Structures are given as C-alpha cells and as structure tokens.
PDB file of C-alpha atoms in Angstrom:
ATOM      1  CA  MET A  11     142.658  75.157  49.699  1.00 73.00           C
ATOM      2  CA  SER A  12     146.862  75.925  49.953  1.00 80.00           C
ATOM      3  CA  ALA A  13     148.150  77.937  53.357  1.00 78.00           C
ATOM      4  CA  GLN A  14     149.310  80.232  50.678  1.00 79.00           C
ATOM      5  CA  ALA A  15     145.572  80.496  49.196  1.00 74.00           C
ATOM      6  CA  ARG A  16     144.113  80.944  52.788  1.00 75.00           C
ATOM      7  CA  LEU A  17     146.972  83.230  53.682  1.00 69.00           C
ATOM      8  CA  ALA A  18     145.679  85.265  50.184  1.00 69.00           C
ATOM      9  CA  ILE A  19     142.102  85.393  51.356  1.00 75.00           C
ATOM     10  CA  LEU A  20     142.631  86.929  54.970  1.00 65.00           C
ATOM     11  CA  ALA A  21     144.675  89.927  53.223  1.00 64.00           C
ATOM     12  CA  ALA A  22     141.799  90.462  51.226  1.00 65.00           C
ATOM     13  CA  ALA A  23     139.626  90.507  53.556  1.00 63.00           C
ATOM     14  CA  VAL A  24     141.071  92.788  55.927  1.00 60.00           C
ATOM     15  CA  ILE A  25     142.620  95.296  53.300  1.00 67.00           C
ATOM     16  CA  ALA A  26     138.627  95.568  52.030  1.00 57.00           C
ATOM     17  CA  LEU A  27     137.445  95.518  55.942  1.00 56.00           C
ATOM     18  CA  VAL A  28     139.640  98.345  56.047  1.00 53.00           C
ATOM     19  CA  ALA A  29     138.950 100.444  53.061  1.00 53.00           C
ATOM     20  CA  ALA A  30     135.400 100.137  54.496  1.00 52.00           C
ATOM     21  CA  PHE A  31     135.326 101.512  58.122  1.00 53.00           C
ATOM     22  CA  PHE A  32     137.545 104.471  56.172  1.00 50.00           C
ATOM     23  CA  ILE A  33     134.821 105.359  54.208  1.00 53.00           C
ATOM     24  CA  ALA A  34     131.936 104.761  56.044  1.00 51.00           C
ATOM     25  CA  ARG A  35     134.018 107.108  58.956  1.00 50.00           C
ATOM     26  CA  GLY A  36     133.677 110.331  57.242  1.00 44.00           C
ATOM     27  CA  SER A  37     134.759 113.254  58.599  1.00 39.00           C
ATOM     28  CA  GLU A  38     133.604 115.754  62.264  1.00 38.00           C
ATOM     29  CA  GLU A  39     135.402 118.305  59.852  1.00 39.00           C
ATOM     30  CA  ASP A  40     134.631 118.334  56.893  1.00 43.00           C
ATOM     31  CA  SER A  41     137.896 119.952  54.202  1.00 42.00           C
ATOM     32  CA  GLY A  42     136.128 120.935  51.004  1.00 46.00           C
ATOM     33  CA  ALA A  43     138.611 118.341  49.334  1.00 47.00           C
ATOM     34  CA  PRO A  44     137.587 116.384  46.659  1.00 49.00           C
ATOM     35  CA  PRO A  45     135.751 113.123  47.392  1.00 52.00           C
ATOM     36  CA  ALA A  46     138.359 110.043  48.595  1.00 49.00           C
ATOM     37  CA  THR A  47     138.655 107.116  46.507  1.00 52.00           C
ATOM     38  CA  VAL A  48     139.520 103.667  48.759  1.00 51.00           C
ATOM     39  CA  THR A  49     141.607 100.411  45.814  1.00 52.00           C
ATOM     40  CA  VAL A  50     141.696  97.521  47.580  1.00 54.00           C
ATOM     41  CA  THR A  51     143.447  95.046  45.023  1.00 53.00           C
ATOM     42  CA  THR A  52     143.666  91.784  45.560  1.00 53.00           C
ATOM     43  CA  PRO A  53     146.342  89.165  43.631  1.00 58.00           C
ATOM     44  CA  ALA A  54     145.695  86.014  41.655  1.00 58.00           C
ATOM     45  CA  THR A  55     146.807  83.149  43.906  1.00 57.00           C
ATOM     46  CA  GLY A  56     147.621  79.333  42.536  1.00 58.00           C
ATOM     47  CA  GLY A  57     146.376  76.675  45.251  1.00 55.00           C
ATOM     48  CA  GLN A  58     148.252  73.227  45.622  1.00 57.00           C
ATOM     49  CA  ASP A  59     144.698  71.648  45.164  1.00 56.00           C
ATOM     50  CA  GLY A  60     144.588  73.260  41.923  1.00 56.00           C
ATOM     51  CA  THR A  61     141.889  76.228  42.729  1.00 54.00           C
ATOM     52  CA  THR A  62     142.537  79.623  41.453  1.00 55.00           C
ATOM     53  CA  THR A  63     141.540  82.928  42.336  1.00 55.00           C
ATOM     54  CA  THR A  64     141.427  86.098  40.662  1.00 56.00           C
ATOM     55  CA  ALA A  65     142.681  88.959  40.465  1.00 58.00           C
ATOM     56  CA  GLY A  66     140.579  91.846  41.406  1.00 59.00           C
ATOM     57  CA  THR A  67     140.014  95.984  41.896  1.00 58.00           C
ATOM     58  CA  ARG A  68     137.383  97.480  43.602  1.00 58.00           C
ATOM     59  CA  THR A  69     137.310 101.116  44.038  1.00 58.00           C
ATOM     60  CA  ALA A  70     135.076 102.993  46.625  1.00 58.00           C
ATOM     61  CA  THR A  71     134.428 106.758  46.207  1.00 60.00           C
ATOM     62  CA  THR A  72     132.723 108.825  49.053  1.00 59.00           C
ATOM     63  CA  PRO A  73     130.702 111.958  48.760  1.00 62.00           C
ATOM     64  CA  ALA A  74     131.956 115.581  48.963  1.00 62.00           C
ATOM     65  CA  ARG A  75     131.150 117.727  51.527  1.00 64.00           C
ATOM     66  CA  THR A  76     131.283 121.109  51.574  1.00 69.00           C
ATOM     67  CA  ALA A  77     132.280 122.693  55.245  1.00 68.00           C
ATOM     68  CA  PRO A  78     130.026 125.309  55.560  1.00 73.00           C
ATOM     69  CA  GLU A  79     131.695 128.520  55.908  1.00 87.00           C
ATOM     70  CA  ILE A  80     132.689 130.270  58.696  1.00 93.00           C
ATOM     71  CA  PRO A  81     130.905 134.662  58.842  1.00 96.00           C
ATOM     72  CA  VAL A  82     133.859 136.523  59.541  1.00 97.00           C
ATOM     73  CA  VAL A  83     133.585 139.624  62.087  1.00 97.00           C
ATOM     74  CA  ARG A  84     136.008 142.667  61.086  1.00 97.00           C
ATOM     75  CA  THR A  85     136.238 145.118  63.558  1.00 97.00           C
ATOM     76  CA  ARG A  86     138.589 147.460  63.418  1.00 96.00           C
ATOM     77  CA  GLY A  87     139.848 150.318  66.562  1.00 94.00           C
ATOM     78  CA  GLY A  88     137.188 148.637  68.540  1.00 93.00           C
ATOM     79  CA  ALA A  89     134.238 149.168  66.049  1.00 95.00           C
ATOM     80  CA  PRO A  90     132.537 146.850  63.280  1.00 96.00           C
ATOM     81  CA  VAL A  91     133.766 147.371  60.093  1.00 96.00           C
ATOM     82  CA  GLY A  92     130.968 148.541  57.870  1.00 94.00           C
ATOM     83  CA  ASP A  93     126.944 147.862  59.719  1.00 93.00           C
ATOM     84  CA  VAL A  94     127.112 145.645  62.337  1.00 96.00           C
ATOM     85  CA  LYS A  95     126.567 142.567  61.551  1.00 96.00           C
ATOM     86  CA  THR A  96     123.559 139.909  61.378  1.00 97.00           C
ATOM     87  CA  LEU A  97     124.771 136.415  61.489  1.00 97.00           C
ATOM     88  CA  LYS A  98     121.873 134.142  60.958  1.00 96.00           C
ATOM     89  CA  PHE A  99     121.082 130.167  62.470  1.00 96.00           C
ATOM     90  CA  LYS A 100     118.513 127.283  62.635  1.00 96.00           C
ATOM     91  CA  ARG A 101     118.029 126.528  66.143  1.00 96.00           C
ATOM     92  CA  GLY A 102     120.524 123.297  66.939  1.00 95.00           C
ATOM     93  CA  GLU A 103     122.712 124.390  64.415  1.00 94.00           C
ATOM     94  CA  ARG A 104     126.244 125.188  65.600  1.00 95.00           C
ATOM     95  CA  ILE A 105     126.824 128.312  65.574  1.00 95.00           C
ATOM     96  CA  ARG A 106     130.360 129.233  64.313  1.00 96.00           C
ATOM     97  CA  PHE A 107     132.050 132.358  63.514  1.00 97.00           C
ATOM     98  CA  ARG A 108     134.863 134.819  63.352  1.00 96.00           C
ATOM     99  CA  VAL A 109     135.609 137.576  65.047  1.00 97.00           C
ATOM    100  CA  THR A 110     139.006 140.134  63.929  1.00 96.00           C
ATOM    101  CA  SER A 111     140.597 143.072  65.315  1.00 96.00           C
ATOM    102  CA  ASP A 112     143.813 144.988  64.860  1.00 96.00           C
ATOM    103  CA  VAL A 113     143.263 146.326  69.031  1.00 95.00           C
ATOM    104  CA  ALA A 114     142.692 143.734  71.227  1.00 96.00           C
ATOM    105  CA  GLU A 115     139.724 143.173  72.698  1.00 95.00           C
ATOM    106  CA  GLU A 116     136.958 140.965  73.830  1.00 96.00           C
ATOM    107  CA  VAL A 117     134.450 139.351  72.642  1.00 97.00           C
ATOM    108  CA  HIS A 118     131.876 139.167  74.021  1.00 95.00           C
ATOM    109  CA  VAL A 119     128.315 136.730  73.217  1.00 94.00           C
ATOM    110  CA  HIS A 120     125.880 135.585  75.853  1.00 85.00           C
ATOM    111  CA  ASP A 121     127.270 133.402  78.778  1.00 87.00           C
ATOM    112  CA  ILE A 122     130.635 133.088  76.345  1.00 92.00           C
ATOM    113  CA  SER A 123     134.134 135.456  75.985  1.00 94.00           C
ATOM    114  CA  ARG A 124     136.971 134.548  74.389  1.00 96.00           C
ATOM    115  CA  GLN A 125     140.480 137.483  74.097  1.00 96.00           C
ATOM    116  CA  VAL A 126     141.056 138.763  70.602  1.00 95.00           C
ATOM    117  CA  PRO A 127     145.286 139.258  70.127  1.00 95.00           C
ATOM    118  CA  ALA A 128     146.142 142.629  68.299  1.00 95.00           C
ATOM    119  CA  GLY A 129     145.997 141.921  64.552  1.00 96.00           C
ATOM    120  CA  GLY A 130     144.364 138.291  65.265  1.00 95.00           C
ATOM    121  CA  SER A 131     141.452 136.967  64.856  1.00 96.00           C
ATOM    122  CA  VAL A 132     139.483 134.716  67.172  1.00 96.00           C
ATOM    123  CA  THR A 133     136.723 132.123  66.253  1.00 96.00           C
ATOM    124  CA  LEU A 134     133.194 131.315  67.824  1.00 96.00           C
ATOM    125  CA  SER A 135     131.712 128.133  68.503  1.00 94.00           C
ATOM    126  CA  PHE A 136     129.349 126.842  70.126  1.00 94.00           C
ATOM    127  CA  ASP A 137     125.538 125.590  70.144  1.00 94.00           C
ATOM    128  CA  GLY A 138     122.145 127.628  68.987  1.00 93.00           C
ATOM    129  CA  ASP A 139     119.607 125.592  71.504  1.00 93.00           C
ATOM    130  CA  ILE A 140     118.002 128.906  72.153  1.00 92.00           C
ATOM    131  CA  ASP A 141     115.998 131.502  69.465  1.00 95.00           C
ATOM    132  CA  GLY A 142     116.076 134.741  69.447  1.00 95.00           C
ATOM    133  CA  GLU A 143     118.360 137.127  68.701  1.00 96.00           C
ATOM    134  CA  PHE A 144     121.792 137.642  70.543  1.00 96.00           C
ATOM    135  CA  GLU A 145     124.892 141.016  70.306  1.00 97.00           C
ATOM    136  CA  VAL A 146     128.238 139.658  69.802  1.00 97.00           C
ATOM    137  CA  GLU A 147     129.582 143.187  71.595  1.00 97.00           C
ATOM    138  CA  LEU A 148     133.439 144.151  71.558  1.00 96.00           C
ATOM    139  CA  HIS A 149     134.249 144.513  75.652  1.00 92.00           C
ATOM    140  CA  GLY A 150     136.596 146.992  76.292  1.00 90.00           C
ATOM    141  CA  SER A 151     134.755 149.111  74.031  1.00 91.00           C
ATOM    142  CA  HIS A 152     131.627 148.519  74.806  1.00 93.00           C
ATOM    143  CA  ARG A 153     131.183 148.476  71.046  1.00 96.00           C
ATOM    144  CA  GLN A 154     128.524 146.218  69.481  1.00 97.00           C
ATOM    145  CA  ILE A 155     129.900 144.635  66.322  1.00 97.00           C
ATOM    146  CA  ALA A 156     126.721 141.525  65.306  1.00 97.00           C
ATOM    147  CA  THR A 157     123.609 140.171  65.907  1.00 97.00           C
ATOM    148  CA  ILE A 158     123.222 136.581  65.898  1.00 97.00           C
ATOM    149  CA  GLU A 159     119.377 135.719  65.035  1.00 97.00           C
ATOM    150  CA  VAL A 160     118.661 131.831  65.882  1.00 96.00           C
ATOM    151  CA  ARG A 161     115.239 131.149  64.124  1.00 96.00           C
ATOM    152  CA  PRO A 162     113.272 127.500  64.457  1.00 93.00           C
TER     153      PRO A 162
END
C-alpha cells in the first residue's frame, strides 16, 4: 500500500472519529434545534501497487431533543400578575423558572435569593431534592408569587 493511500485512510479515520465524538457527545442544554447531521466523505485513491480505495459518504443523524420550557412568573407592582402560580416538579428534577418584574425586587425561595432588576427578569435554577411545597416570594413586598410543588 502506498504512502498516499495510507494517508487517505488515516484522514478518513480521523474524520470519522471526530464525527462520532460530536454525535455521541450531545449537549447539556438542548437548544430545541433540529437534529444535527454529520456527513463524512472519503476520497477515492489509487495506489501505486494497483490497489484502489473506493470513495464513500456516510451520514449520521442525532435525534432531535427539545429543551423543557422554563415557566415564567410575572409580577407587577410587587405582586403576582393573576393568581399565585403553582410550579410542579418531580423529585430529582432540575427546578428552573424565571421571574419578571417591573420594579427592582429580591426573589426568595427556600434558602435561595436573587435580585431581579426593574423591568428585567431573573432565572432561578436548583435541584429539586426535597419533597414538599415551597413558597416563592418577593422579599421587599412580602408577597407570595408562586408555589413550587416537588413530588416523588
């Protein structure tokens, strides 16, 4: 086998390994984008010893994943818009929700506090490893804006 043929085979193997890595890796935060497609094309080569490798194309598609929707709790004037919202999660899940506010406030749930700027939002994210019901409140106005339910 010629050096050129060996080099072509090595290049094709490296491309295939890189493609396999990216396909198997996936992502921690799925974007909800369509499935990723990776195409690997290997060139045909003719060796000096009379051997020939055939050109080929292999395509691999990863399945589409959709990111879970992040619930939004809206507040106005230091109070929830509408009723106190109930957010339900299973124990062991990652709890994520966003709070929007027209006034600067401190959002408080269990042992976690975050500042939300006036006209802005803040996302709270933590592990739901304790069963129960937990109040989410605006610290400055002492108003409950949501209840988090964590169940087995």
